[in-house]
mmCIF file of C-alpha atoms in Angstrom:
data_model
loop_
_atom_site.group_PDB
_atom_site.id
_atom_site.type_symbol
_atom_site.label_atom_id
_atom_site.label_comp_id
_atom_site.label_asym_id
_atom_site.label_seq_id
_atom_site.Cartn_x
_atom_site.Cartn_y
_atom_site.Cartn_z
ATOM 1 C CA MET A 1 -39.244 -30.389 16.809
ATOM 2 C CA SER A 2 -38.812 -26.339 16.893
ATOM 3 C CA SER A 3 -41.321 -24.631 15.147
ATOM 4 C CA GLN A 4 -38.447 -21.292 14.528
ATOM 5 C CA PRO A 5 -37.505 -21.111 10.979
ATOM 6 C CA ASN A 6 -34.324 -22.209 10.175
ATOM 7 C CA THR A 7 -32.480 -18.631 9.581
ATOM 8 C CA GLU A 8 -29.019 -20.849 9.327
ATOM 9 C CA SER A 9 -30.307 -21.992 5.788
ATOM 10 C CA ARG A 10 -31.437 -18.547 4.381
ATOM 11 C CA ARG A 11 -27.706 -16.959 5.145
ATOM 12 C CA PRO A 12 -25.328 -16.790 2.331
ATOM 13 C CA SER A 13 -22.801 -19.485 2.113
ATOM 14 C CA ARG A 14 -20.216 -17.377 0.750
ATOM 15 C CA ILE A 15 -18.636 -13.665 1.654
ATOM 16 C CA TYR A 16 -18.341 -11.417 -1.251
ATOM 17 C CA LEU A 17 -15.762 -8.772 -0.949
ATOM 18 C CA LYS A 18 -14.871 -5.173 -1.903
ATOM 19 C CA VAL A 19 -11.068 -4.920 -2.903
ATOM 20 C CA ALA A 20 -9.362 -1.803 -4.000
ATOM 21 C CA LEU A 21 -6.396 -2.649 -5.864
ATOM 22 C CA VAL A 22 -3.373 0.009 -5.888
ATOM 23 C CA THR A 23 -0.662 -0.144 -8.196
ATOM 24 C CA GLU A 24 1.483 1.762 -10.383
ATOM 25 C CA THR A 25 1.370 -0.516 -13.011
ATOM 26 C CA TRP A 26 -0.920 -2.599 -14.730
ATOM 27 C CA PRO A 27 -1.547 -3.845 -18.415
ATOM 28 C CA PRO A 28 -0.596 -2.805 -21.543
ATOM 29 C CA GLU A 29 2.278 -2.372 -19.450
ATOM 30 C CA VAL A 30 4.494 -5.467 -19.801
ATOM 31 C CA ASN A 31 6.540 -6.612 -16.263
ATOM 32 C CA GLY A 32 5.504 -8.947 -13.730
ATOM 33 C CA VAL A 33 3.686 -7.197 -11.398
ATOM 34 C CA ALA A 34 1.509 -6.059 -13.928
ATOM 35 C CA HIS A 35 0.862 -9.672 -15.437
ATOM 36 C CA THR A 36 0.413 -10.949 -11.497
ATOM 37 C CA LEU A 37 -1.906 -8.606 -11.101
ATOM 38 C CA ALA A 38 -4.243 -8.882 -13.727
ATOM 39 C CA ARG A 39 -4.660 -12.542 -13.400
ATOM 40 C CA LEU A 40 -5.378 -11.834 -9.492
ATOM 41 C CA VAL A 41 -8.134 -9.133 -10.303
ATOM 42 C CA GLU A 42 -9.477 -11.706 -12.818
ATOM 43 C CA GLY A 43 -9.456 -14.605 -10.775
ATOM 44 C CA MET A 44 -11.315 -12.357 -7.604
ATOM 45 C CA ARG A 45 -14.001 -11.227 -10.220
ATOM 46 C CA GLY A 46 -14.290 -14.890 -11.297
ATOM 47 C CA ARG A 47 -14.830 -16.090 -7.466
ATOM 48 C CA GLY A 48 -17.627 -13.159 -7.141
ATOM 49 C CA HIS A 49 -15.882 -10.222 -5.341
ATOM 50 C CA HIS A 50 -16.115 -6.238 -6.582
ATOM 51 C CA VAL A 51 -12.714 -5.407 -7.783
ATOM 52 C CA GLN A 52 -11.620 -1.407 -7.815
ATOM 53 C CA VAL A 53 -7.946 -0.671 -9.393
ATOM 54 C CA LEU A 54 -6.591 2.457 -8.977
ATOM 55 C CA ARG A 55 -3.688 3.132 -11.404
ATOM 56 C CA PRO A 56 -1.957 5.980 -12.827
ATOM 57 C CA HIS A 57 -3.026 7.436 -15.608
ATOM 58 C CA GLN A 58 -1.495 5.608 -18.994
ATOM 59 C CA PRO A 59 -1.493 7.619 -22.118
ATOM 60 C CA GLY A 60 -3.656 6.170 -24.586
ATOM 61 C CA ASN A 61 -6.513 4.507 -21.792
ATOM 62 C CA PRO A 62 -9.846 5.621 -20.809
ATOM 63 C CA GLN A 63 -9.335 8.008 -17.445
ATOM 64 C CA VAL A 64 -12.147 5.858 -15.783
ATOM 65 C CA ILE A 65 -13.309 2.171 -16.896
ATOM 66 C CA VAL A 66 -16.688 0.816 -15.239
ATOM 67 C CA VAL A 67 -17.522 -2.766 -16.234
ATOM 68 C CA ASP A 68 -21.129 -3.560 -16.628
ATOM 69 C CA PRO A 69 -22.165 -5.979 -13.697
ATOM 70 C CA ALA A 70 -24.310 -7.624 -16.276
ATOM 71 C CA GLU A 71 -21.763 -8.435 -18.235
ATOM 72 C CA LEU A 72 -19.412 -10.400 -15.742
ATOM 73 C CA ASP A 73 -19.302 -12.594 -12.732
ATOM 74 C CA ALA A 74 -18.443 -9.744 -10.864
ATOM 75 C CA PRO A 75 -18.461 -5.813 -11.237
ATOM 76 C CA MET A 76 -15.035 -4.128 -11.912
ATOM 77 C CA ASP A 77 -13.734 -0.583 -11.645
ATOM 78 C CA GLU A 78 -10.701 0.797 -13.305
ATOM 79 C CA ARG A 79 -9.756 4.641 -12.377
ATOM 80 C CA ALA A 80 -6.924 6.142 -13.494
ATOM 81 C CA LEU A 81 -5.119 9.222 -11.056
ATOM 82 C CA PRO A 82 -1.989 11.133 -12.175
ATOM 83 C CA GLY A 83 1.218 10.072 -13.112
ATOM 84 C CA LEU A 84 4.425 11.017 -14.355
ATOM 85 C CA PRO A 85 6.620 8.917 -16.839
ATOM 86 C CA LEU A 86 9.465 6.459 -14.759
ATOM 87 C CA PRO A 87 12.647 7.463 -15.989
ATOM 88 C CA GLY A 88 14.720 5.133 -17.300
ATOM 89 C CA TYR A 89 11.623 2.503 -17.738
ATOM 90 C CA SER A 90 9.702 3.378 -20.807
ATOM 91 C CA GLY A 91 5.765 3.039 -20.769
ATOM 92 C CA LEU A 92 5.510 3.024 -16.992
ATOM 93 C CA ARG A 93 4.179 5.681 -14.899
ATOM 94 C CA LEU A 94 5.082 7.060 -11.509
ATOM 95 C CA GLY A 95 1.888 7.243 -9.502
ATOM 96 C CA LEU A 96 1.313 10.881 -7.635
ATOM 97 C CA PRO A 97 -0.111 10.797 -4.208
ATOM 98 C CA ALA A 98 -4.315 11.003 -4.412
ATOM 99 C CA GLY A 99 -5.126 10.982 -0.855
ATOM 100 C CA ARG A 100 -8.143 13.806 -1.158
ATOM 101 C CA ARG A 101 -9.753 11.332 -4.409
ATOM 102 C CA LEU A 102 -8.982 8.177 -2.418
ATOM 103 C CA LYS A 103 -10.588 9.376 0.934
ATOM 104 C CA ALA A 104 -13.646 10.625 -1.127
ATOM 105 C CA TRP A 105 -14.316 7.578 -2.723
ATOM 106 C CA TRP A 106 -14.068 5.242 0.176
ATOM 107 C CA THR A 107 -15.351 7.013 2.258
ATOM 108 C CA GLU A 108 -18.324 7.168 -0.282
ATOM 109 C CA ASP A 109 -17.768 3.304 -1.307
ATOM 110 C CA ARG A 110 -15.728 1.600 1.644
ATOM 111 C CA PRO A 111 -13.893 -1.408 0.376
ATOM 112 C CA ASP A 112 -13.399 -4.350 2.784
ATOM 113 C CA ALA A 113 -9.875 -4.329 1.972
ATOM 114 C CA VAL A 114 -6.953 -2.794 0.251
ATOM 115 C CA TYR A 115 -3.965 -4.110 -1.419
ATOM 116 C CA ILE A 116 -1.239 -1.974 -2.606
ATOM 117 C CA ALA A 117 1.037 -3.628 -4.958
ATOM 118 C CA THR A 118 3.944 -0.320 -5.338
ATOM 119 C CA GLU A 119 5.551 1.471 -2.406
ATOM 120 C CA GLY A 120 5.179 4.799 -4.415
ATOM 121 C CA PRO A 121 3.753 8.087 -3.940
ATOM 122 C CA LEU A 122 0.418 6.816 -4.954
ATOM 123 C CA GLY A 123 0.865 3.516 -2.877
ATOM 124 C CA HIS A 124 1.642 5.848 0.254
ATOM 125 C CA SER A 125 -0.865 8.008 -0.016
ATOM 126 C CA ALA A 126 -3.539 4.950 -0.697
ATOM 127 C CA LEU A 127 -2.072 3.701 3.199
ATOM 128 C CA ARG A 128 -2.588 6.715 4.943
ATOM 129 C CA VAL A 129 -5.922 6.954 3.667
ATOM 130 C CA ALA A 130 -6.830 3.538 4.576
ATOM 131 C CA ARG A 131 -5.306 3.401 8.208
ATOM 132 C CA ARG A 132 -7.283 6.836 8.730
ATOM 133 C CA LEU A 133 -10.372 5.007 7.535
ATOM 134 C CA GLY A 134 -9.710 2.022 9.738
ATOM 135 C CA ILE A 135 -9.514 -0.279 6.425
ATOM 136 C CA PRO A 136 -7.629 -3.184 6.231
ATOM 137 C CA VAL A 137 -4.598 -2.875 4.209
ATOM 138 C CA ALA A 138 -2.587 -6.326 2.808
ATOM 139 C CA SER A 139 0.618 -4.907 0.501
ATOM 140 C CA GLY A 140 2.815 -7.272 -2.209
ATOM 141 C CA PHE A 141 6.635 -7.540 -2.443
ATOM 142 C CA HIS A 142 7.162 -7.647 -5.495
ATOM 143 C CA THR A 143 10.028 -5.990 -6.562
ATOM 144 C CA HIS A 144 13.624 -5.638 -4.805
ATOM 145 C CA PHE A 145 13.949 -1.702 -4.986
ATOM 146 C CA ASP A 146 16.363 -2.043 -2.024
ATOM 147 C CA GLY A 147 18.339 -4.229 -3.984
ATOM 148 C CA TYR A 148 18.250 -2.273 -7.386
ATOM 149 C CA ALA A 149 20.480 0.583 -6.217
ATOM 150 C CA ARG A 150 24.021 -1.095 -6.496
ATOM 151 C CA TYR A 151 23.321 -1.625 -10.396
ATOM 152 C CA TYR A 152 22.663 1.723 -10.892
ATOM 153 C CA GLY A 153 26.165 3.117 -9.023
ATOM 154 C CA VAL A 154 24.246 4.015 -5.669
ATOM 155 C CA GLY A 155 24.820 0.717 -3.408
ATOM 156 C CA TRP A 156 25.644 3.143 -0.716
ATOM 157 C CA LEU A 157 21.449 4.047 -0.653
ATOM 158 C CA THR A 158 20.477 0.215 0.034
ATOM 159 C CA PRO A 159 19.975 0.388 3.294
ATOM 160 C CA LEU A 160 18.222 3.742 3.260
ATOM 161 C CA VAL A 161 15.513 2.281 0.654
ATOM 162 C CA ARG A 162 15.166 -1.090 2.266
ATOM 163 C CA ALA A 163 14.274 1.111 5.728
ATOM 164 C CA VAL A 164 11.804 3.196 3.145
ATOM 165 C CA LEU A 165 10.205 0.236 2.493
ATOM 166 C CA ARG A 166 10.153 -1.766 5.784
ATOM 167 C CA ARG A 167 8.335 0.658 7.391
ATOM 168 C CA PHE A 168 5.983 0.824 4.546
ATOM 169 C CA HIS A 169 4.915 -2.749 4.851
ATOM 170 C CA ASN A 170 5.221 -2.311 8.626
ATOM 171 C CA ARG A 171 2.413 -0.387 8.583
ATOM 172 C CA CYS A 172 0.034 -2.466 6.959
ATOM 173 C CA ASP A 173 -1.730 -5.705 7.985
ATOM 174 C CA VAL A 174 0.086 -8.225 6.129
ATOM 175 C CA THR A 175 2.484 -8.341 3.882
ATOM 176 C CA LEU A 176 2.903 -10.752 0.961
ATOM 177 C CA ALA A 177 5.756 -12.548 -0.156
ATOM 178 C CA PRO A 178 6.215 -14.913 -3.532
ATOM 179 C CA THR A 179 8.705 -17.363 -1.714
ATOM 180 C CA GLN A 180 9.184 -18.581 1.672
ATOM 181 C CA VAL A 181 13.008 -17.967 1.054
ATOM 182 C CA LEU A 182 12.384 -14.228 0.123
ATOM 183 C CA ALA A 183 9.413 -14.066 3.285
ATOM 184 C CA THR A 184 12.337 -15.628 5.709
ATOM 185 C CA HIS A 185 15.125 -12.867 4.617
ATOM 186 C CA LEU A 186 12.249 -9.964 4.887
ATOM 187 C CA ALA A 187 11.840 -11.191 8.501
ATOM 188 C CA GLU A 188 15.299 -10.911 9.124
ATOM 189 C CA TYR A 189 15.399 -7.714 8.025
ATOM 190 C CA GLY A 190 12.571 -6.805 10.316
ATOM 191 C CA PHE A 191 9.759 -6.815 8.014
ATOM 192 C CA GLU A 192 6.552 -7.609 10.053
ATOM 193 C CA ARG A 193 3.418 -10.169 9.331
ATOM 194 C CA VAL A 194 5.007 -11.720 6.037
ATOM 195 C CA ARG A 195 3.024 -14.417 4.516
ATOM 196 C CA VAL A 196 3.434 -16.113 1.419
ATOM 197 C CA MET A 197 1.602 -16.116 -1.975
ATOM 198 C CA ALA A 198 2.730 -18.245 -4.543
ATOM 199 C CA ARG A 199 2.708 -17.045 -8.212
ATOM 200 C CA GLY A 200 1.045 -19.291 -11.033
ATOM 201 C CA VAL A 201 1.492 -19.719 -14.599
ATOM 202 C CA ASP A 202 -1.113 -19.757 -17.422
ATOM 203 C CA THR A 203 0.058 -23.348 -19.447
ATOM 204 C CA ARG A 204 -2.426 -23.439 -21.683
ATOM 205 C CA ARG A 205 -1.287 -19.977 -23.181
ATOM 206 C CA PHE A 206 2.650 -21.041 -22.377
ATOM 207 C CA SER A 207 3.076 -24.663 -23.564
ATOM 208 C CA PRO A 208 5.228 -26.439 -26.371
ATOM 209 C CA ALA A 209 2.434 -26.770 -28.630
ATOM 210 C CA ARG A 210 3.044 -22.970 -29.495
ATOM 211 C CA ARG A 211 6.086 -23.608 -31.257
ATOM 212 C CA SER A 212 6.576 -22.204 -34.830
ATOM 213 C CA SER A 213 9.048 -24.222 -36.445
ATOM 214 C CA ARG A 214 9.143 -21.034 -38.745
ATOM 215 C CA LEU A 215 10.303 -19.318 -36.382
ATOM 216 C CA HIS A 216 12.810 -21.675 -34.902
ATOM 217 C CA LYS A 217 14.429 -21.702 -38.691
ATOM 218 C CA GLN A 218 14.604 -18.077 -38.989
ATOM 219 C CA TRP A 219 16.769 -17.536 -35.945
ATOM 220 C CA ARG A 220 18.913 -20.449 -36.925
ATOM 221 C CA ALA A 221 19.334 -18.468 -40.033
ATOM 222 C CA GLY A 222 20.583 -22.174 -42.141
ATOM 223 C CA GLY A 223 22.329 -23.326 -39.021
ATOM 224 C CA ALA A 224 21.644 -26.423 -37.117
ATOM 225 C CA GLY A 225 22.288 -25.610 -33.725
ATOM 226 C CA PRO A 226 20.210 -25.012 -30.844
ATOM 227 C CA ILE A 227 18.295 -21.592 -30.057
ATOM 228 C CA VAL A 228 19.100 -20.189 -26.819
ATOM 229 C CA LEU A 229 16.554 -17.303 -25.133
ATOM 230 C CA TYR A 230 16.337 -14.976 -22.459
ATOM 231 C CA VAL A 231 12.988 -13.126 -21.797
ATOM 232 C CA GLY A 232 13.295 -9.713 -19.705
ATOM 233 C CA ARG A 233 13.846 -6.236 -19.403
ATOM 234 C CA LEU A 234 16.925 -5.189 -21.178
ATOM 235 C CA ALA A 235 18.252 -3.329 -18.348
ATOM 236 C CA PRO A 236 21.382 -3.593 -15.745
ATOM 237 C CA GLU A 237 19.441 -5.028 -12.918
ATOM 238 C CA LYS A 238 18.871 -8.010 -14.994
ATOM 239 C CA ASN A 239 22.628 -9.122 -14.974
ATOM 240 C CA LEU A 240 23.058 -9.031 -18.919
ATOM 241 C CA ASP A 241 26.407 -9.159 -19.437
ATOM 242 C CA LEU A 242 26.526 -12.466 -17.708
ATOM 243 C CA VAL A 243 23.735 -13.758 -20.532
ATOM 244 C CA VAL A 244 26.251 -13.389 -22.809
ATOM 245 C CA GLU A 245 29.254 -14.726 -21.641
ATOM 246 C CA ALA A 246 27.227 -17.410 -20.583
ATOM 247 C CA PHE A 247 26.089 -17.976 -24.155
ATOM 248 C CA ARG A 248 29.642 -17.734 -25.695
ATOM 249 C CA SER A 249 30.564 -20.483 -23.649
ATOM 250 C CA LEU A 250 27.979 -22.689 -24.981
ATOM 251 C CA GLN A 251 28.683 -21.619 -28.470
ATOM 252 C CA ASP A 252 32.231 -22.754 -27.487
ATOM 253 C CA ARG A 253 30.753 -26.053 -27.747
ATOM 254 C CA LEU A 254 27.956 -25.374 -29.824
ATOM 255 C CA PRO A 255 29.263 -23.324 -32.763
ATOM 256 C CA ASP A 256 25.671 -22.852 -34.687
ATOM 257 C CA ALA A 257 23.783 -22.020 -31.157
ATOM 258 C CA ARG A 258 22.022 -18.895 -31.627
ATOM 259 C CA LEU A 259 20.968 -16.376 -28.490
ATOM 260 C CA VAL A 260 17.485 -14.544 -28.639
ATOM 261 C CA LEU A 261 16.825 -11.646 -26.463
ATOM 262 C CA VAL A 262 13.150 -10.885 -25.646
ATOM 263 C CA GLY A 263 12.192 -7.573 -24.105
ATOM 264 C CA ASP A 264 13.363 -4.297 -24.366
ATOM 265 C CA GLY A 265 15.225 -1.415 -21.827
ATOM 266 C CA PRO A 266 17.930 0.882 -21.754
ATOM 267 C CA SER A 267 20.587 -1.400 -22.412
ATOM 268 C CA ARG A 268 19.293 -2.903 -25.682
ATOM 269 C CA VAL A 269 21.252 -0.128 -27.873
ATOM 270 C CA ALA A 270 24.869 -0.858 -26.498
ATOM 271 C CA LEU A 271 24.263 -4.524 -26.280
ATOM 272 C CA GLN A 272 23.472 -4.304 -30.086
ATOM 273 C CA ARG A 273 26.009 -2.903 -30.784
ATOM 274 C CA ALA A 274 28.614 -4.593 -29.170
ATOM 275 C CA HIS A 275 27.130 -8.293 -30.359
ATOM 276 C CA PRO A 276 25.523 -7.797 -33.600
ATOM 277 C CA ASP A 277 25.513 -11.214 -34.048
ATOM 278 C CA LEU A 278 22.645 -11.851 -31.279
ATOM 279 C CA ILE A 279 18.788 -11.395 -32.097
ATOM 280 C CA PHE A 280 17.036 -8.437 -30.470
ATOM 281 C CA THR A 281 13.054 -9.564 -31.074
ATOM 282 C CA GLY A 282 11.783 -6.114 -29.157
ATOM 283 C CA GLN A 283 8.972 -6.273 -26.567
ATOM 284 C CA GLN A 284 6.822 -9.508 -26.982
ATOM 285 C CA VAL A 285 3.051 -10.029 -25.479
ATOM 286 C CA GLY A 286 0.096 -12.541 -26.075
ATOM 287 C CA GLN A 287 0.564 -15.254 -28.299
ATOM 288 C CA ALA A 288 3.775 -13.600 -30.133
ATOM 289 C CA LEU A 289 5.481 -14.176 -26.292
ATOM 290 C CA ALA A 290 4.049 -17.701 -26.055
ATOM 291 C CA GLN A 291 5.609 -18.798 -29.434
ATOM 292 C CA HIS A 292 9.277 -16.911 -28.856
ATOM 293 C CA TYR A 293 9.265 -19.081 -25.556
ATOM 294 C CA ALA A 294 8.229 -22.579 -27.597
ATOM 295 C CA SER A 295 10.097 -22.131 -30.409
ATOM 296 C CA ALA A 296 13.265 -22.162 -28.395
ATOM 297 C CA ASP A 297 15.681 -24.961 -27.056
ATOM 298 C CA LEU A 298 17.382 -23.465 -23.434
ATOM 299 C CA PHE A 299 16.309 -20.822 -21.597
ATOM 300 C CA LEU A 300 18.879 -18.830 -19.598
ATOM 301 C CA PHE A 301 18.154 -16.376 -16.501
ATOM 302 C CA PRO A 302 21.124 -14.998 -14.677
ATOM 303 C CA SER A 303 19.158 -12.192 -13.085
ATOM 304 C CA THR A 304 19.346 -12.100 -9.058
ATOM 305 C CA SER A 305 17.147 -9.133 -8.646
ATOM 306 C CA GLU A 306 13.764 -11.002 -8.722
ATOM 307 C CA THR A 307 11.093 -11.746 -6.051
ATOM 308 C CA PHE A 308 10.260 -14.255 -7.974
ATOM 309 C CA GLY A 309 10.412 -14.368 -11.562
ATOM 310 C CA ASN A 310 7.687 -15.390 -13.605
ATOM 311 C CA VAL A 311 9.705 -15.738 -16.957
ATOM 312 C CA VAL A 312 11.024 -18.798 -15.427
ATOM 313 C CA ILE A 313 7.920 -20.891 -15.037
ATOM 314 C CA GLU A 314 6.992 -19.412 -18.276
ATOM 315 C CA ALA A 315 9.955 -20.792 -19.725
ATOM 316 C CA MET A 316 9.324 -24.129 -18.014
ATOM 317 C CA ALA A 317 5.716 -24.311 -19.358
ATOM 318 C CA SER A 318 6.775 -23.932 -22.682
ATOM 319 C CA GLY A 319 8.736 -27.116 -22.170
ATOM 320 C CA LEU A 320 12.110 -25.299 -21.799
ATOM 321 C CA PRO A 321 15.065 -26.627 -19.473
ATOM 322 C CA VAL A 322 15.851 -23.352 -17.311
ATOM 323 C CA LEU A 323 19.675 -22.302 -16.058
ATOM 324 C CA ALA A 324 19.243 -19.815 -13.115
ATOM 325 C CA PHE A 325 20.688 -19.148 -10.117
ATOM 326 C CA ASP A 326 19.271 -21.014 -7.043
ATOM 327 C CA THR A 327 16.941 -17.792 -5.827
ATOM 328 C CA ALA A 328 13.553 -17.045 -6.345
ATOM 329 C CA ALA A 329 11.071 -19.250 -8.990
ATOM 330 C CA ALA A 330 14.237 -21.130 -9.686
ATOM 331 C CA HIS A 331 15.002 -22.270 -5.862
ATOM 332 C CA GLU A 332 10.831 -23.224 -5.664
ATOM 333 C CA HIS A 333 10.653 -25.334 -9.176
ATOM 334 C CA VAL A 334 14.019 -25.847 -11.305
ATOM 335 C CA LEU A 335 15.917 -29.112 -10.366
ATOM 336 C CA SER A 336 19.287 -29.433 -11.429
ATOM 337 C CA GLY A 337 19.728 -31.942 -13.740
ATOM 338 C CA VAL A 338 16.129 -32.774 -14.330
ATOM 339 C CA SER A 339 14.402 -29.957 -15.342
ATOM 340 C CA GLY A 340 17.831 -27.402 -15.763
ATOM 341 C CA ALA A 341 20.228 -26.615 -14.114
ATOM 342 C CA ARG A 342 20.425 -24.256 -10.707
ATOM 343 C CA VAL A 343 23.673 -22.573 -9.588
ATOM 344 C CA PRO A 344 24.229 -21.778 -6.524
ATOM 345 C CA TYR A 345 24.206 -18.021 -5.474
ATOM 346 C CA THR A 346 26.369 -16.690 -2.848
ATOM 347 C CA GLY A 347 26.524 -13.000 -3.535
ATOM 348 C CA ASP A 348 30.186 -12.349 -4.413
ATOM 349 C CA PRO A 349 29.952 -11.272 -8.575
ATOM 350 C CA ASN A 350 32.727 -13.030 -9.597
ATOM 351 C CA THR A 351 32.063 -16.273 -8.080
ATOM 352 C CA ASP A 352 28.982 -16.269 -9.610
ATOM 353 C CA ALA A 353 29.437 -15.435 -12.642
ATOM 354 C CA ALA A 354 32.176 -17.968 -13.039
ATOM 355 C CA ALA A 355 29.744 -20.682 -11.430
ATOM 356 C CA PHE A 356 27.145 -19.679 -14.151
ATOM 357 C CA VAL A 357 29.318 -20.065 -17.186
ATOM 358 C CA THR A 358 30.400 -23.156 -16.151
ATOM 359 C CA ALA A 359 27.278 -24.533 -15.711
ATOM 360 C CA ALA A 360 26.371 -23.090 -19.003
ATOM 361 C CA ALA A 361 29.285 -24.918 -20.685
ATOM 362 C CA GLU A 362 27.963 -28.347 -18.831
ATOM 363 C CA LEU A 363 24.394 -27.905 -20.359
ATOM 364 C CA ALA A 364 26.187 -27.706 -23.672
ATOM 365 C CA GLN A 365 28.166 -31.090 -23.620
ATOM 366 C CA ALA A 366 24.533 -32.396 -23.509
ATOM 367 C CA PRO A 367 22.324 -30.865 -25.667
ATOM 368 C CA GLU A 368 20.695 -34.169 -26.308
ATOM 369 C CA ALA A 369 18.877 -34.306 -22.756
ATOM 370 C CA TRP A 370 17.447 -31.130 -23.168
ATOM 371 C CA ASP A 371 14.341 -32.349 -24.787
ATOM 372 C CA GLU A 372 13.888 -34.774 -21.284
ATOM 373 C CA MET A 373 14.780 -31.951 -19.267
ATOM 374 C CA GLY A 374 11.608 -29.627 -21.153
ATOM 375 C CA ARG A 375 9.279 -32.195 -20.641
ATOM 376 C CA TYR A 376 10.145 -32.150 -16.665
ATOM 377 C CA ALA A 377 9.919 -28.681 -16.701
ATOM 378 C CA ARG A 378 6.704 -28.666 -18.524
ATOM 379 C CA THR A 379 5.268 -31.478 -15.728
ATOM 380 C CA ARG A 380 6.376 -28.952 -13.119
ATOM 381 C CA ALA A 381 4.867 -25.867 -14.392
ATOM 382 C CA ARG A 382 1.422 -27.791 -15.191
ATOM 383 C CA GLY A 383 1.146 -28.174 -11.145
ATOM 384 C CA LEU A 384 1.349 -24.029 -10.992
ATOM 385 C CA ASP A 385 -2.222 -23.172 -11.145
ATOM 386 C CA TRP A 386 -3.400 -19.570 -10.964
ATOM 387 C CA VAL A 387 -6.445 -20.976 -9.348
ATOM 388 C CA GLU A 388 -4.578 -21.599 -6.198
ATOM 389 C CA VAL A 389 -2.979 -18.288 -5.774
ATOM 390 C CA VAL A 390 -6.214 -16.574 -6.263
ATOM 391 C CA ALA A 391 -7.768 -18.582 -3.234
ATOM 392 C CA GLN A 392 -4.663 -17.849 -1.206
ATOM 393 C CA PHE A 393 -5.355 -14.115 -1.927
ATOM 394 C CA GLU A 394 -8.723 -14.340 -1.356
ATOM 395 C CA THR A 395 -8.308 -15.770 2.052
ATOM 396 C CA VAL A 396 -5.656 -13.255 2.857
ATOM 397 C CA CYS A 397 -8.009 -10.803 1.937
ATOM 398 C CA MET A 398 -10.817 -12.200 4.319
ATOM 399 C CA ASP A 399 -8.237 -12.833 7.173
ATOM 400 C CA ILE A 400 -7.740 -9.430 7.482
ATOM 401 C CA LEU A 401 -10.998 -8.009 7.219
ATOM 402 C CA LYS A 402 -12.226 -10.706 10.460
ATOM 403 C CA GLU A 403 -9.432 -9.065 12.262
ATOM 404 C CA ALA A 404 -9.927 -5.892 11.692
ATOM 405 C CA ARG A 405 -13.496 -6.540 12.955
ATOM 406 C CA ASP A 406 -12.371 -8.802 15.645
ATOM 407 C CA ALA A 407 -10.564 -5.551 16.541
ATOM 408 C CA SER A 408 -13.773 -3.207 16.627
ATOM 409 C CA PRO A 409 -16.714 -4.912 16.763
ATOM 410 C CA ALA A 410 -18.699 -1.645 15.846
ATOM 411 C CA MET A 411 -17.815 -2.473 11.995
ATOM 412 C CA ASP A 412 -20.375 -4.968 11.972
ATOM 413 C CA GLY A 413 -22.915 -2.445 13.228
#
């Protein structure tokens, strides 16, 4: 036997990463992107990785938060950079270019990988700095900004916005999309190196066990009908007129049904004036949000602008059947006639709206089937664990770091 020491046994069993995450939205802001990023950071720290979060300054929050590593599984620091309010999006901030600060920080303490979640000015400056320093970069396609143009009367800008997004993402080592369908569409539009990273749901937080009889009774206001729910931003891109139209069709068959809209946004005032019988709860978070989901009976989600739509799987986890277009999360997880109804999406507004309204009316014909559909939805959601999503993200970061080192052996020095 060799007398040489076994150096292999002394090597660490895993590699721990320093990851810089750049985003223009972060809790306590309430939206799907902020929620997803918070879960990724929590999961990566739980796996022993160091995460640095770089985001615009939020009024009322500290400029810099550095967490004591002794208190956590892994260190994290959160740094606020200059930003401005985003017009029309109360509570959200637009990050400003911060190239000098990023270069100074990353030169002094170089991350192994950078993840850019938003394509605003802060994201663009982060990409430029990372490219100059030779740091591998992953980006996320979290929002259909190219598709938003038509909802705000400037649809002619769509090709231009898409070209800007394509140029941005193609300068990254990899772009992460939440579904295979979206990844395929991006590839068709010329986006390169697109990989799928799914989304998860916390089935302990979002659960039928959160149902509140008090809340349900309050919404019914003495009636005996079901509670129909919408959760999301109250804004033009969410197709809210179709929420109301589909509900009215359902209400024709179930007169005591009530529609509850959870969320806030620029469309709220007009909707409340036009439909005073609807219930507007405003924005809900945490346990209150979970109770709102679980205390309803059916979830309507007619948005076609989502890259994923976390609310769909949150509703499923809460035991609700879901009516949605056959896109994004619904395409991946809703099974018509089993856990709700998926409506084919053609891209023709009139055809699609008519089909969605018809599907709502058909569901209203058999409300006694909703409970069983909700149980199937819950079963499906239980398989969507954030642990798997974080593992996918970790693999992506490891892969682009390895590719960068293989391309530049001197980096190992």
